[in-house]
mmCIF file of C-alpha atoms and ligand atoms in Angstrom:
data_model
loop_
_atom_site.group_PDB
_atom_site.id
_atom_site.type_symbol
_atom_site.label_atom_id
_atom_site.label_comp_id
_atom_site.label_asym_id
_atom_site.label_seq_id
_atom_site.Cartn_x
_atom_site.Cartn_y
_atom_site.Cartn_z
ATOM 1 C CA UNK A 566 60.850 117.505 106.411
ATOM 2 C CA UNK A 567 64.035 118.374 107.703
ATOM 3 C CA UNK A 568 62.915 117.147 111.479
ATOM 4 C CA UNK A 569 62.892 121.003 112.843
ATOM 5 C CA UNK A 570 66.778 120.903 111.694
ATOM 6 C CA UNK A 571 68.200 123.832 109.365
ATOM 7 C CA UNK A 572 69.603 121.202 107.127
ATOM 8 C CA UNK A 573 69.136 117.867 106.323
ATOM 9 C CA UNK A 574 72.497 116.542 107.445
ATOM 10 C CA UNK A 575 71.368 117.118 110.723
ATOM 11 C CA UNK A 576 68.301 115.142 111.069
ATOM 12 C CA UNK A 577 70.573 112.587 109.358
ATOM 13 C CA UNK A 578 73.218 112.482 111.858
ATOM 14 C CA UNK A 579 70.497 111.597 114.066
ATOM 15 C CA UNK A 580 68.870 109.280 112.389
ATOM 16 C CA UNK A 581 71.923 106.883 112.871
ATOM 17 C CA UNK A 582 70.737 104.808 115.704
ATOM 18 C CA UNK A 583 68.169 103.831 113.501
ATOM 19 C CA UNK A 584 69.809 103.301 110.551
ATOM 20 C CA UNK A 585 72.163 100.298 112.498
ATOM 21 C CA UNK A 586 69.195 98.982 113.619
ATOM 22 C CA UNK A 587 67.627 98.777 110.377
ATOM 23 C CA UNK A 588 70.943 97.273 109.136
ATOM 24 C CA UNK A 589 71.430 94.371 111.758
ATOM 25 C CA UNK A 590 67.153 93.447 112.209
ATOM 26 C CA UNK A 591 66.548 89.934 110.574
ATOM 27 C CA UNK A 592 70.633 89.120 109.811
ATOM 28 C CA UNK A 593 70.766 86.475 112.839
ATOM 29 C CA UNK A 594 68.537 83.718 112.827
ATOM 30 C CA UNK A 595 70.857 80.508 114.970
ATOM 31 C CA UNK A 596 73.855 82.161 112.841
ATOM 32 C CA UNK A 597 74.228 85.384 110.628
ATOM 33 C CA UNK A 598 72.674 85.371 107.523
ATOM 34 C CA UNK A 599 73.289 87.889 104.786
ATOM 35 C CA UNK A 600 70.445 89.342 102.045
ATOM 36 C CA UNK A 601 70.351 88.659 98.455
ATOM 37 C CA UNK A 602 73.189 85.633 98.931
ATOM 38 C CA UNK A 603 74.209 83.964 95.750
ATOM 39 C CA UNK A 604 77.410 82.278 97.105
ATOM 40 C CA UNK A 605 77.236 78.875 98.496
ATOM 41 C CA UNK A 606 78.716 77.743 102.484
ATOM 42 C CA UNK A 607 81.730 76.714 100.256
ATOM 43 C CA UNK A 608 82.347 79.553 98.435
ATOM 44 C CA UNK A 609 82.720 81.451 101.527
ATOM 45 C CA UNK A 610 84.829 78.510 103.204
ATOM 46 C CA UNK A 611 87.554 78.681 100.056
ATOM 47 C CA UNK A 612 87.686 82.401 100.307
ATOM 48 C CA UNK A 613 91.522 82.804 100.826
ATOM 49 C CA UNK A 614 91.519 86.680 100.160
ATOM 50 C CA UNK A 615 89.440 89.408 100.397
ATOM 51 C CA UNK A 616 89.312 92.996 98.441
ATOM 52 C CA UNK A 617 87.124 95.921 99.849
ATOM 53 C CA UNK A 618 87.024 97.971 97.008
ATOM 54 C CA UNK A 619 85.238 101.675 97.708
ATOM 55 C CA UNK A 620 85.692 105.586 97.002
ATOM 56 C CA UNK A 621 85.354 108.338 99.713
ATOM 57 C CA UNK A 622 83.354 107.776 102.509
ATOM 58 C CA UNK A 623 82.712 104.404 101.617
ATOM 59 C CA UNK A 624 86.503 103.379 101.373
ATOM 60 C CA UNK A 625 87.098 104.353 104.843
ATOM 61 C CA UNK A 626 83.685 102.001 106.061
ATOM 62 C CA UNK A 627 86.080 99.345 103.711
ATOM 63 C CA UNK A 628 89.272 100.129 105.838
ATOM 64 C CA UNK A 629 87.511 99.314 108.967
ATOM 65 C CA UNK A 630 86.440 96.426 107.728
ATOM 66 C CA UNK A 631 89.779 95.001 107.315
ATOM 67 C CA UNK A 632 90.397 94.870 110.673
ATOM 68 C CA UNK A 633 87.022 93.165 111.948
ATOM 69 C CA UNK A 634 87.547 90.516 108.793
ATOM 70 C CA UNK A 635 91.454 89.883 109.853
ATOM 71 C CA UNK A 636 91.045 89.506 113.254
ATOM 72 C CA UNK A 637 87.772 87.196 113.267
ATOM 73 C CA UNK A 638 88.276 85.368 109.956
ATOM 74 C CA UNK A 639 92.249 85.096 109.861
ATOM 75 C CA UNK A 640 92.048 85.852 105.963
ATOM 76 C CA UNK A 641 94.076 88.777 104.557
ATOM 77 C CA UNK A 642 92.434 91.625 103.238
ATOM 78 C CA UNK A 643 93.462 94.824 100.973
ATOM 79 C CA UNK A 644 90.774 97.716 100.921
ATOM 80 C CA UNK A 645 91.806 99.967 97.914
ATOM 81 C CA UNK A 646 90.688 102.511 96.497
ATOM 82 C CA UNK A 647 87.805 101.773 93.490
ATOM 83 C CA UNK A 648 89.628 104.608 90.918
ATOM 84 C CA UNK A 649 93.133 102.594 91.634
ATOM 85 C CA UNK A 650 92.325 98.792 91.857
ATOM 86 C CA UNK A 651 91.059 98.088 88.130
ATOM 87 C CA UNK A 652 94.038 99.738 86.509
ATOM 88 C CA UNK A 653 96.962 97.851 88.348
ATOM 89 C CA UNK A 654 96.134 94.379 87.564
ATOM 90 C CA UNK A 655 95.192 93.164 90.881
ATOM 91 C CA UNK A 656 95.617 89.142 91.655
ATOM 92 C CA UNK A 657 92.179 87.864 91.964
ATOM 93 C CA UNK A 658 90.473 84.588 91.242
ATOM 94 C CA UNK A 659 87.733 82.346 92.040
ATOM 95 C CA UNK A 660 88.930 82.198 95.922
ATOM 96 C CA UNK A 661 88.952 85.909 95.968
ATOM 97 C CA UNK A 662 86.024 87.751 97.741
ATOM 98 C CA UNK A 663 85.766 91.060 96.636
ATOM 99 C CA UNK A 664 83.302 93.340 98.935
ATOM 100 C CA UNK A 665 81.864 96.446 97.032
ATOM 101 C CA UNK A 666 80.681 99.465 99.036
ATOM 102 C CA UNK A 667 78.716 101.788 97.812
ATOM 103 C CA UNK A 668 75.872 103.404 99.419
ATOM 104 C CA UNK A 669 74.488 104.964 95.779
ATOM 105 C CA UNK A 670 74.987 101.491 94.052
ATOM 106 C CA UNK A 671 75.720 103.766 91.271
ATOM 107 C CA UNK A 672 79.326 105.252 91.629
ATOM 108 C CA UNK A 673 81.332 104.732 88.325
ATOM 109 C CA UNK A 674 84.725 103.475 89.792
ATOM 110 C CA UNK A 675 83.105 101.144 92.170
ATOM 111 C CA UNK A 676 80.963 99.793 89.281
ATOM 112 C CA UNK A 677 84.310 98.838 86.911
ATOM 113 C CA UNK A 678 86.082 97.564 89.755
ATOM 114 C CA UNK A 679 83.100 95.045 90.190
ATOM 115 C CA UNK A 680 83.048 94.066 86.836
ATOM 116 C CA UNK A 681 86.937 93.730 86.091
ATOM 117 C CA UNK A 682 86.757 91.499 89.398
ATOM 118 C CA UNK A 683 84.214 89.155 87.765
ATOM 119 C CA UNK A 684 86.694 89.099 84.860
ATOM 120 C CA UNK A 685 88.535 87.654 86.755
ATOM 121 C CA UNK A 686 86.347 85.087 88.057
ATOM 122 C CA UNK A 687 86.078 86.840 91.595
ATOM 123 C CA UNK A 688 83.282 86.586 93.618
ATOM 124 C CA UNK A 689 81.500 89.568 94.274
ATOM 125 C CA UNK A 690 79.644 90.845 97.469
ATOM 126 C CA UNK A 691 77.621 94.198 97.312
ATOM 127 C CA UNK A 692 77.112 96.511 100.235
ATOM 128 C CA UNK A 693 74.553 99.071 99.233
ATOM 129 C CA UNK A 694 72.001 101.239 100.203
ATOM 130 C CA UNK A 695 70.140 101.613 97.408
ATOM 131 C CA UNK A 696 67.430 98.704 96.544
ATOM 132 C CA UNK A 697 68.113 97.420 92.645
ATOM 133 C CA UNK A 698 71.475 99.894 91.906
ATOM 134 C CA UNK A 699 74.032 98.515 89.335
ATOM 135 C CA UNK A 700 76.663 97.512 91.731
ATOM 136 C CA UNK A 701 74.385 95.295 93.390
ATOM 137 C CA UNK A 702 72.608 93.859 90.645
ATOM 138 C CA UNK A 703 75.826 93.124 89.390
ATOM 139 C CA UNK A 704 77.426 91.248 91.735
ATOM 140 C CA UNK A 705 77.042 87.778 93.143
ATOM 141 C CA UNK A 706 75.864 88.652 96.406
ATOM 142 C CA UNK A 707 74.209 91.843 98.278
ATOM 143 C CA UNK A 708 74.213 92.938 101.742
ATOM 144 C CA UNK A 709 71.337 96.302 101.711
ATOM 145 C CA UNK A 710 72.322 98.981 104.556
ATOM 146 C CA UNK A 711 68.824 99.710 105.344
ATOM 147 C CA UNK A 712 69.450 103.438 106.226
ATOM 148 C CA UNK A 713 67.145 105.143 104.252
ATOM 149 C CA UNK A 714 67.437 107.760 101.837
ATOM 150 C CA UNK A 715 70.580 110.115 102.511
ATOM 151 C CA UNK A 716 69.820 113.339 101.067
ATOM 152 C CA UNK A 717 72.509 115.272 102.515
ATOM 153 C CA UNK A 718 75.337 115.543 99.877
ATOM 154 C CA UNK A 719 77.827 114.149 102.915
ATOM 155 C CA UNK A 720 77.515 110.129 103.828
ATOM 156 C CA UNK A 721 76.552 110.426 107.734
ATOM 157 C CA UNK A 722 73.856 107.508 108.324
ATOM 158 C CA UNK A 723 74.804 105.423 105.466
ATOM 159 C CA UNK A 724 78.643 105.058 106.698
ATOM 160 C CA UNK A 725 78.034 103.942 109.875
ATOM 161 C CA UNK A 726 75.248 101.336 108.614
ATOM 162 C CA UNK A 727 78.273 100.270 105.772
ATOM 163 C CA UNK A 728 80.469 99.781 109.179
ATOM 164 C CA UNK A 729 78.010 97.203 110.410
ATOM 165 C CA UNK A 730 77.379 95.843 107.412
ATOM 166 C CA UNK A 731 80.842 94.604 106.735
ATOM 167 C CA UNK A 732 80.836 93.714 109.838
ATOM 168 C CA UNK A 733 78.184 90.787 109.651
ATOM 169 C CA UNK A 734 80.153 90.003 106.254
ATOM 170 C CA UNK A 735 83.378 89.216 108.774
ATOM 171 C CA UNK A 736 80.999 87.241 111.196
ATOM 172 C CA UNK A 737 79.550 85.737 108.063
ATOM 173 C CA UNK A 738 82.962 84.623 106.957
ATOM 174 C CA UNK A 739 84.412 83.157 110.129
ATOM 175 C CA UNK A 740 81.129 81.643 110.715
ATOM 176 C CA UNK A 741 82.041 79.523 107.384
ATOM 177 C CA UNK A 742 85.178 79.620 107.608
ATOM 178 C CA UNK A 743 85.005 78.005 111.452
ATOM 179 C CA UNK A 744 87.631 81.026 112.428
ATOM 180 C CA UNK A 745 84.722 81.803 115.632
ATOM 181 C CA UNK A 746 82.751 79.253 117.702
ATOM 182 C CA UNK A 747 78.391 79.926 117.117
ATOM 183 C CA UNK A 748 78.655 81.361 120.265
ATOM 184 C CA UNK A 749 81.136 83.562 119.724
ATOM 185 C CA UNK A 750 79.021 84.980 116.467
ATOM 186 C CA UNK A 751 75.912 85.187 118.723
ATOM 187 C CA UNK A 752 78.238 87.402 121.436
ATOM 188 C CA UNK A 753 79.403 89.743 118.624
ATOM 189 C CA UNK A 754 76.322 90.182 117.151
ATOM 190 C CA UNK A 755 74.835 90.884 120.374
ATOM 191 C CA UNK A 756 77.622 93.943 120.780
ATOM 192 C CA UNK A 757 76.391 95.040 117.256
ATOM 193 C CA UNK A 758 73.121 95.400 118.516
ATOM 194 C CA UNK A 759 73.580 97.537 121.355
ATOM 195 C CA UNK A 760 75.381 100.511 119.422
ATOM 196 C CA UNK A 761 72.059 101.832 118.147
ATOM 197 C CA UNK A 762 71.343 102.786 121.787
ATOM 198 C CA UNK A 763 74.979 103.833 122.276
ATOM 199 C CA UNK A 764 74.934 106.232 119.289
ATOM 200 C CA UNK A 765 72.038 107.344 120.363
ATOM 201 C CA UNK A 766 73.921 108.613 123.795
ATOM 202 C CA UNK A 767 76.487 109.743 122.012
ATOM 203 C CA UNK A 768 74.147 112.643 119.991
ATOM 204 C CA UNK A 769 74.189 114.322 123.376
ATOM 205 C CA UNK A 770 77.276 115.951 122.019
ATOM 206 C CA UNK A 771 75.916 118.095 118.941
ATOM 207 C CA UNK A 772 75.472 120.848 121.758
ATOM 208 C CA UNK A 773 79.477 120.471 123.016
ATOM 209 C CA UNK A 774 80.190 120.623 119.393
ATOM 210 C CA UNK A 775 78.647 123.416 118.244
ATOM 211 C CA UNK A 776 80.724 125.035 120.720
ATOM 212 C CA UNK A 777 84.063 123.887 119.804
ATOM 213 C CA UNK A 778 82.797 124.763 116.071
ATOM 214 C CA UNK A 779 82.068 128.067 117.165
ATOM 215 C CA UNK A 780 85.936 128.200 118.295
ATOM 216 C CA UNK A 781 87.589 126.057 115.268
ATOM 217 C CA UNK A 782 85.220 127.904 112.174
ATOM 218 C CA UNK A 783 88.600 130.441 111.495
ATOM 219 C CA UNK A 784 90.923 127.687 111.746
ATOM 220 C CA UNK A 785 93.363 128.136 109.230
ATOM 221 C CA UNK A 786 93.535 124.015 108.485
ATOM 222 C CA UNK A 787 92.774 121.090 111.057
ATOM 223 C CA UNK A 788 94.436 117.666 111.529
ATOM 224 C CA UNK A 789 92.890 114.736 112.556
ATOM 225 C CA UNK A 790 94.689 111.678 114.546
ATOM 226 C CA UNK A 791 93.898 108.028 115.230
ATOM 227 C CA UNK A 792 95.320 104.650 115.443
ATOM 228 C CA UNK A 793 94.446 101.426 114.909
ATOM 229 C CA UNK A 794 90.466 102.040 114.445
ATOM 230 C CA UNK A 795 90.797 105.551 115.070
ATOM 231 C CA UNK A 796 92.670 105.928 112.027
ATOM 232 C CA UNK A 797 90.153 105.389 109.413
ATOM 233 C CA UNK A 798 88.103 107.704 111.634
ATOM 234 C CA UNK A 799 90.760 110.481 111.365
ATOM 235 C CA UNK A 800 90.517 110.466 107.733
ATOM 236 C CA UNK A 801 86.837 110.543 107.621
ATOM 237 C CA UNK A 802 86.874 113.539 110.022
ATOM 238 C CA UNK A 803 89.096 115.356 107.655
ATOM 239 C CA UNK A 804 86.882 114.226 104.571
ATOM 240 C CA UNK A 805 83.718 115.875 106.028
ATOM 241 C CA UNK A 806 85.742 119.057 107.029
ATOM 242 C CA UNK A 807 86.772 119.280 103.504
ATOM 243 C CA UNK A 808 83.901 118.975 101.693
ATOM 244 C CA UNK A 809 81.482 120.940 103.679
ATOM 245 C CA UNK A 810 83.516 123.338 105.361
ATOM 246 C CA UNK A 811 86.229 123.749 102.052
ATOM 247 C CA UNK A 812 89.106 123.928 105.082
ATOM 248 C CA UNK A 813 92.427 122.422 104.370
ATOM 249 C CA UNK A 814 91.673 118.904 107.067
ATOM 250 C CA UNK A 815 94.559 116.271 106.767
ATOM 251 C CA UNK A 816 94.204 112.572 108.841
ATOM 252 C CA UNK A 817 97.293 110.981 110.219
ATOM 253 C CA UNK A 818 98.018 107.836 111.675
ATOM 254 C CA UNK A 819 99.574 109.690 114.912
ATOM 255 C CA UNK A 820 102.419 107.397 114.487
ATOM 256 C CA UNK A 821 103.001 108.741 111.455
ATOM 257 C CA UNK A 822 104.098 112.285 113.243
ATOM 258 C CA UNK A 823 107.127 112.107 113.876
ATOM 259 C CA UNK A 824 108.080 110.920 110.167
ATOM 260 C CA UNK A 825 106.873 114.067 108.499
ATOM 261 C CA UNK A 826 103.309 115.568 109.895
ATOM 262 C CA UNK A 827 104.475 116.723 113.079
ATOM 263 C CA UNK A 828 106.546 119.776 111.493
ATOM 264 C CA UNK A 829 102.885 121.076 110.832
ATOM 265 C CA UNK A 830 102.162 121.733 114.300
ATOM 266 C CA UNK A 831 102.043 125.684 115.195
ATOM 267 C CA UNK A 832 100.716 127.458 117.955
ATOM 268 C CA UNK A 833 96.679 127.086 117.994
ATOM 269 C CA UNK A 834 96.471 124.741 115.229
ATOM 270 C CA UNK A 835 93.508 122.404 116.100
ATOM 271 C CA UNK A 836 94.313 118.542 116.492
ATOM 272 C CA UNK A 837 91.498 116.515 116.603
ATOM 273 C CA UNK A 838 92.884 112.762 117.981
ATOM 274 C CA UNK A 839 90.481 109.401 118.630
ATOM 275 C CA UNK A 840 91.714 107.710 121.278
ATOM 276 C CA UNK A 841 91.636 103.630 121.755
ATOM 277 C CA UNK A 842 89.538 102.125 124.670
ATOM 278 C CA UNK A 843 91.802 102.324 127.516
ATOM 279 C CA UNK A 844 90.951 98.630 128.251
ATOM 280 C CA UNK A 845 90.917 97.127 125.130
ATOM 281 C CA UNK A 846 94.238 98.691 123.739
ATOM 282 C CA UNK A 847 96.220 100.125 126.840
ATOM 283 C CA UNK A 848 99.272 100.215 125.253
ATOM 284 C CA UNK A 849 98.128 102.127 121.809
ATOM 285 C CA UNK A 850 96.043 104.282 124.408
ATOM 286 C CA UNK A 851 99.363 105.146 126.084
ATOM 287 C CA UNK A 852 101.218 105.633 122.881
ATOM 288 C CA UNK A 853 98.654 108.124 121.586
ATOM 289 C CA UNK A 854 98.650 110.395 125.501
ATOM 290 C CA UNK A 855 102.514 110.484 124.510
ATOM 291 C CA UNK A 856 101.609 112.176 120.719
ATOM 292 C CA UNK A 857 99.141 114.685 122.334
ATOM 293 C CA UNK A 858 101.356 115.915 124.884
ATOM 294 C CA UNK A 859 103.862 116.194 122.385
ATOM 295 C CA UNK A 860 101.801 118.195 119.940
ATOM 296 C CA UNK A 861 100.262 119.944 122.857
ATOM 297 C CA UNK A 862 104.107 121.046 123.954
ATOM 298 C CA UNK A 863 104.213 122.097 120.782
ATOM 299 C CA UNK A 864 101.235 124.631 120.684
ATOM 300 C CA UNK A 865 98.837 122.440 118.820
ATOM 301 C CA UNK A 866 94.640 123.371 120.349
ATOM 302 C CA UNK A 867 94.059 119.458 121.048
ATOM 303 C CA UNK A 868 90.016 118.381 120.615
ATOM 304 C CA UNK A 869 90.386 114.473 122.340
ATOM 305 C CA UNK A 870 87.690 112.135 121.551
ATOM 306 C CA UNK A 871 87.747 109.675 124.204
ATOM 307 C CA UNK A 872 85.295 107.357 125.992
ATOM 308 C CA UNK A 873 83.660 108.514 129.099
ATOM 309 C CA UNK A 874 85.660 107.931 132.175
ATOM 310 C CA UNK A 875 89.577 108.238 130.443
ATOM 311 C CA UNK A 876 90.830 110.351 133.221
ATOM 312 C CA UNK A 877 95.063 109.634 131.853
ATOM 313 C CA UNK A 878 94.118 112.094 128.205
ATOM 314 C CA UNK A 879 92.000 114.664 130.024
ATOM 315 C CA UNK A 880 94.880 116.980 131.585
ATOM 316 C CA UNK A 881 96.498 116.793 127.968
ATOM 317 C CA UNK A 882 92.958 117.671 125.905
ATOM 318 C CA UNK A 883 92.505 121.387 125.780
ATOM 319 C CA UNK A 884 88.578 120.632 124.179
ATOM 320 C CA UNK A 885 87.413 117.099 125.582
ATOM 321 C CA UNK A 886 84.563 114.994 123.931
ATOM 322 C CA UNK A 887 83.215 112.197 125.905
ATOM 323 C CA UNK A 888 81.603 109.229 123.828
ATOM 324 C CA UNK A 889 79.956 106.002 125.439
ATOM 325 C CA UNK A 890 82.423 102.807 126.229
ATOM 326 C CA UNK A 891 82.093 100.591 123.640
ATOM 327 C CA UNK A 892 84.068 97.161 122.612
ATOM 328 C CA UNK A 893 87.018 98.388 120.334
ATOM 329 C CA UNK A 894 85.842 97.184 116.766
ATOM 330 C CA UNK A 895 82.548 99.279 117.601
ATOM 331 C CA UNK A 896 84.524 102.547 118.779
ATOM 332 C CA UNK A 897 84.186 104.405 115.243
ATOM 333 C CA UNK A 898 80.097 104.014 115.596
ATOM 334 C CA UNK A 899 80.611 106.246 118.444
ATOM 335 C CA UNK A 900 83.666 108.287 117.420
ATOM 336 C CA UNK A 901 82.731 109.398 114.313
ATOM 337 C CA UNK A 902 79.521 111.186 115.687
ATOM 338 C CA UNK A 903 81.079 114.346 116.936
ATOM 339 C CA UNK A 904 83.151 114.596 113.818
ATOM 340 C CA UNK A 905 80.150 114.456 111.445
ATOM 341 C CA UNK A 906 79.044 117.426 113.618
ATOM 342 C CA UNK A 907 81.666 119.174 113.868
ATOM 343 C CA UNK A 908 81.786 119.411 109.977
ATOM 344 C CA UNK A 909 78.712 120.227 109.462
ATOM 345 C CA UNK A 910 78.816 122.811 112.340
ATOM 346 C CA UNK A 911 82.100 124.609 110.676
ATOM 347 C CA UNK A 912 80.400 124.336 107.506
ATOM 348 C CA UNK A 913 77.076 126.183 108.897
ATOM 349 C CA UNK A 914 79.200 128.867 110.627
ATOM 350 C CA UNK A 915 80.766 129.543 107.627
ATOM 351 C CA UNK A 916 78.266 130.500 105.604
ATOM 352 C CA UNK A 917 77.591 127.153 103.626
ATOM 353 C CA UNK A 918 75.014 125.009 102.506
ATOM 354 C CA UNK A 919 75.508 122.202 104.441
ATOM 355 C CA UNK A 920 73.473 119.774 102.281
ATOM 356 C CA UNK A 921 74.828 120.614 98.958
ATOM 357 C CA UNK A 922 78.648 121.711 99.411
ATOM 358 C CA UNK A 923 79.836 123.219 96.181
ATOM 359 C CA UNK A 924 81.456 121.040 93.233
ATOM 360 C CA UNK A 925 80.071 118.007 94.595
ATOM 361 C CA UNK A 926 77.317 115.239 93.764
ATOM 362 C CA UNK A 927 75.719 113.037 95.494
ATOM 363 C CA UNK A 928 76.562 109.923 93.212
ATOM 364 C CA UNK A 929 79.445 110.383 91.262
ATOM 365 C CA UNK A 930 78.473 108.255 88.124
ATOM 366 C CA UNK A 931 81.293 109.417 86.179
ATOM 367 C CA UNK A 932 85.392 108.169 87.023
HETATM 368 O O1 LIG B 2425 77.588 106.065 96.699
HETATM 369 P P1 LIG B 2425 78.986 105.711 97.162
HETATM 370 O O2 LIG B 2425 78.978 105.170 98.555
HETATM 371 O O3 LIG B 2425 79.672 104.789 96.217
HETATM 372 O O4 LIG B 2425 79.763 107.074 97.189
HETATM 373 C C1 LIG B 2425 81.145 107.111 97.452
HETATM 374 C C2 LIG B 2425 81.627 108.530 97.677
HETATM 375 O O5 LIG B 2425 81.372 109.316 96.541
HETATM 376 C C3 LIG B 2425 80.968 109.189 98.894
HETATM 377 O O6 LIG B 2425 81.161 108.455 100.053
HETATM 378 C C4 LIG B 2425 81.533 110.604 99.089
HETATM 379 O O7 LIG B 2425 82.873 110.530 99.478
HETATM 380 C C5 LIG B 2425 80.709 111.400 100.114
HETATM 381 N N1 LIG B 2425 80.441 112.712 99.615
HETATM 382 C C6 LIG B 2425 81.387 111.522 101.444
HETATM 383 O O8 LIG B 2425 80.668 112.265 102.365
#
């Protein structure tokens, strides 16, 4: 049942292509439409704030959202965490959105944070992957990630269908809100749609990775570096490293070195970095081969993650991982592959169950 894998975490990891696919069929029909939708045109037109409120895994599919929603829907949003939101008196009211993510359905915080939010007269949207959980049932809208059942302990396929999920909430949103042109929704969900074949390219790397696992498993801790989209990615490289592989991981937003991170770097410490697309951010890309080489000067053992074809990182990247070329927004589909791997690679060459790491459940139903 585990696919000819040793552990289920694997098969999982592969299963991703699938799992977007499953997420995106039937959600455009002349526009995008959304699942279980209780919220009228106008409720999504007078939307004049949005919350993404998630824990783990799920909070970092929330901080990626933010910047699909911003940039196509021009409305500002705050992701937070669930644990933190309820118990700081948040502003929220009728023309707040507030998106829950939660692939259980089930996870305590998540669950109070919905219902102090409908306190306060906030709408609600669900992202879930479970059918009929709580969270969804109550909330005024639900979005299902249709990725199957996860059983792996770590969130592989369900984060990256959460990613596309909130996605089609931003096109959604701007496609009431007017903030995008029909057929600028149609192009965009048309990009959506070819990352299932994309990810599926990019699982050519499990072999690289095993490799570099091989060479990072007596690591004595690992960083992890992005920017812009990378940077969510960077922290959910270091979450996976924790929790399966119980090493000391850390994610920085690389311009966040200099002020404090950077006196962490010692000869052969592993960097991990996520670098922009060269041509849709060449100035961030630039900014990012200037933190490598200065880590690299440094001693740091750099592992780049960079799309196929970046010649300007290579002669910094002592380990280089090549991923498919993808539109910007999309990049963490593709970028967070290899990290999932790499965790669960560490994890297996250190002697650990992969599937159930220790102290951990798979819904956390208690705050
Ligand atoms: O079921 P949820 O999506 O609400 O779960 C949230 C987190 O508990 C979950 O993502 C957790 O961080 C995973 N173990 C990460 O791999």
């Amino acid at each position: 049942e585990k696919g000819g894998h040793d552990y289920f975490m694997l098969k999982e990891i592969e299963e991703q292509p699938e799992a977007l696919a499953n997420t995106l069929r039937g959600h455009f029909s002349g526009g995008v439409v959304l699942d279980e939708q209780r919220l009228s045109e106008q409720d999504l037109r007078d939307v004049n704030k949005v919350f993404v409120v998630a824990c783990g895994t799920a909070y970092h599919a929330g901080l990626l959202a933010k910047y699909a929603i911003e940039h196509w829907c021009r409305v500002p949003v705050e992701v937070e965490l669930a644990s933190e939101f309820r118990y700081r008196d948040p502003v929220l009211g009728r023309d707040t959105l507030v998106v829950a993510i939660s692939q259980s359905g089930e996870t305590a915080d998540t669950l109070e944070a919905v219902r102090h939010a409908r306190t306060q007269h906030a709408r609600v949207l669900a992202i879930s992957n479970t059918n009929g959980s709580q969270i969804p049932r109550e909330s005024d809208a639900v979005l299902y990630t249709h990725a199957g059942p996860e059983i792996g302990v770590a969130a592989t396929k369900t984060f990256l269908a959460q990613i596309a999920a909130s996605y089609l909430v931003g096109l959604a949103l701007a496609q009431a809100r007017g903030t995008k042109y029909p057929d600028e929704i149609e192009h965009d969900f048309g990009e959506l749609e070819a990352m299932p074949e994309a990810v599926r390219s990019t699982l050519s790397v499990v072999e690289q990775t095993r490799g570099l696992a091989e060479r990072l498993c007596s690591a004595k801790a690992v960083l992890f570096l992005g920017r812009h989209v990378g940077y969510p990615v960077a922290l959910e490289g270091a979450l996976k490293l924790k929790e399966l592989a119980y090493m000391h991981a850390e994610g920085f937003a690389a311009g966040e070195l200099k002020h404090g991170p950077i006196a962490l770097i010692e000869n052969d410490l592993p960097v991990v970095v996520t670098m922009p697309s060269l041509k849709g951010h060449p100035q961030l890309h630039a900014k990012l081969v200037s933190n490598i080489r200065e880590i690299q000067a440094r001693g740091a053992h750099t592992v780049v993650i960079t799309e196929e074809g970046d010649d300007a990182v290579r002669p910094f990247a002592d380990e280089l991982i090549e991923v498919p070329v993808v539109p910007t927004l999309l990049q963490p589909l593709v970028t967070t592959v290899p990290l999932q791997v790499l965790a669960a690679e560490v994890a297996r060459n250190r002697g650990f169950d992969v599937d159930k790491p220790r102290n951990l459940a798979k819904s956390v139903t208690v705050e």
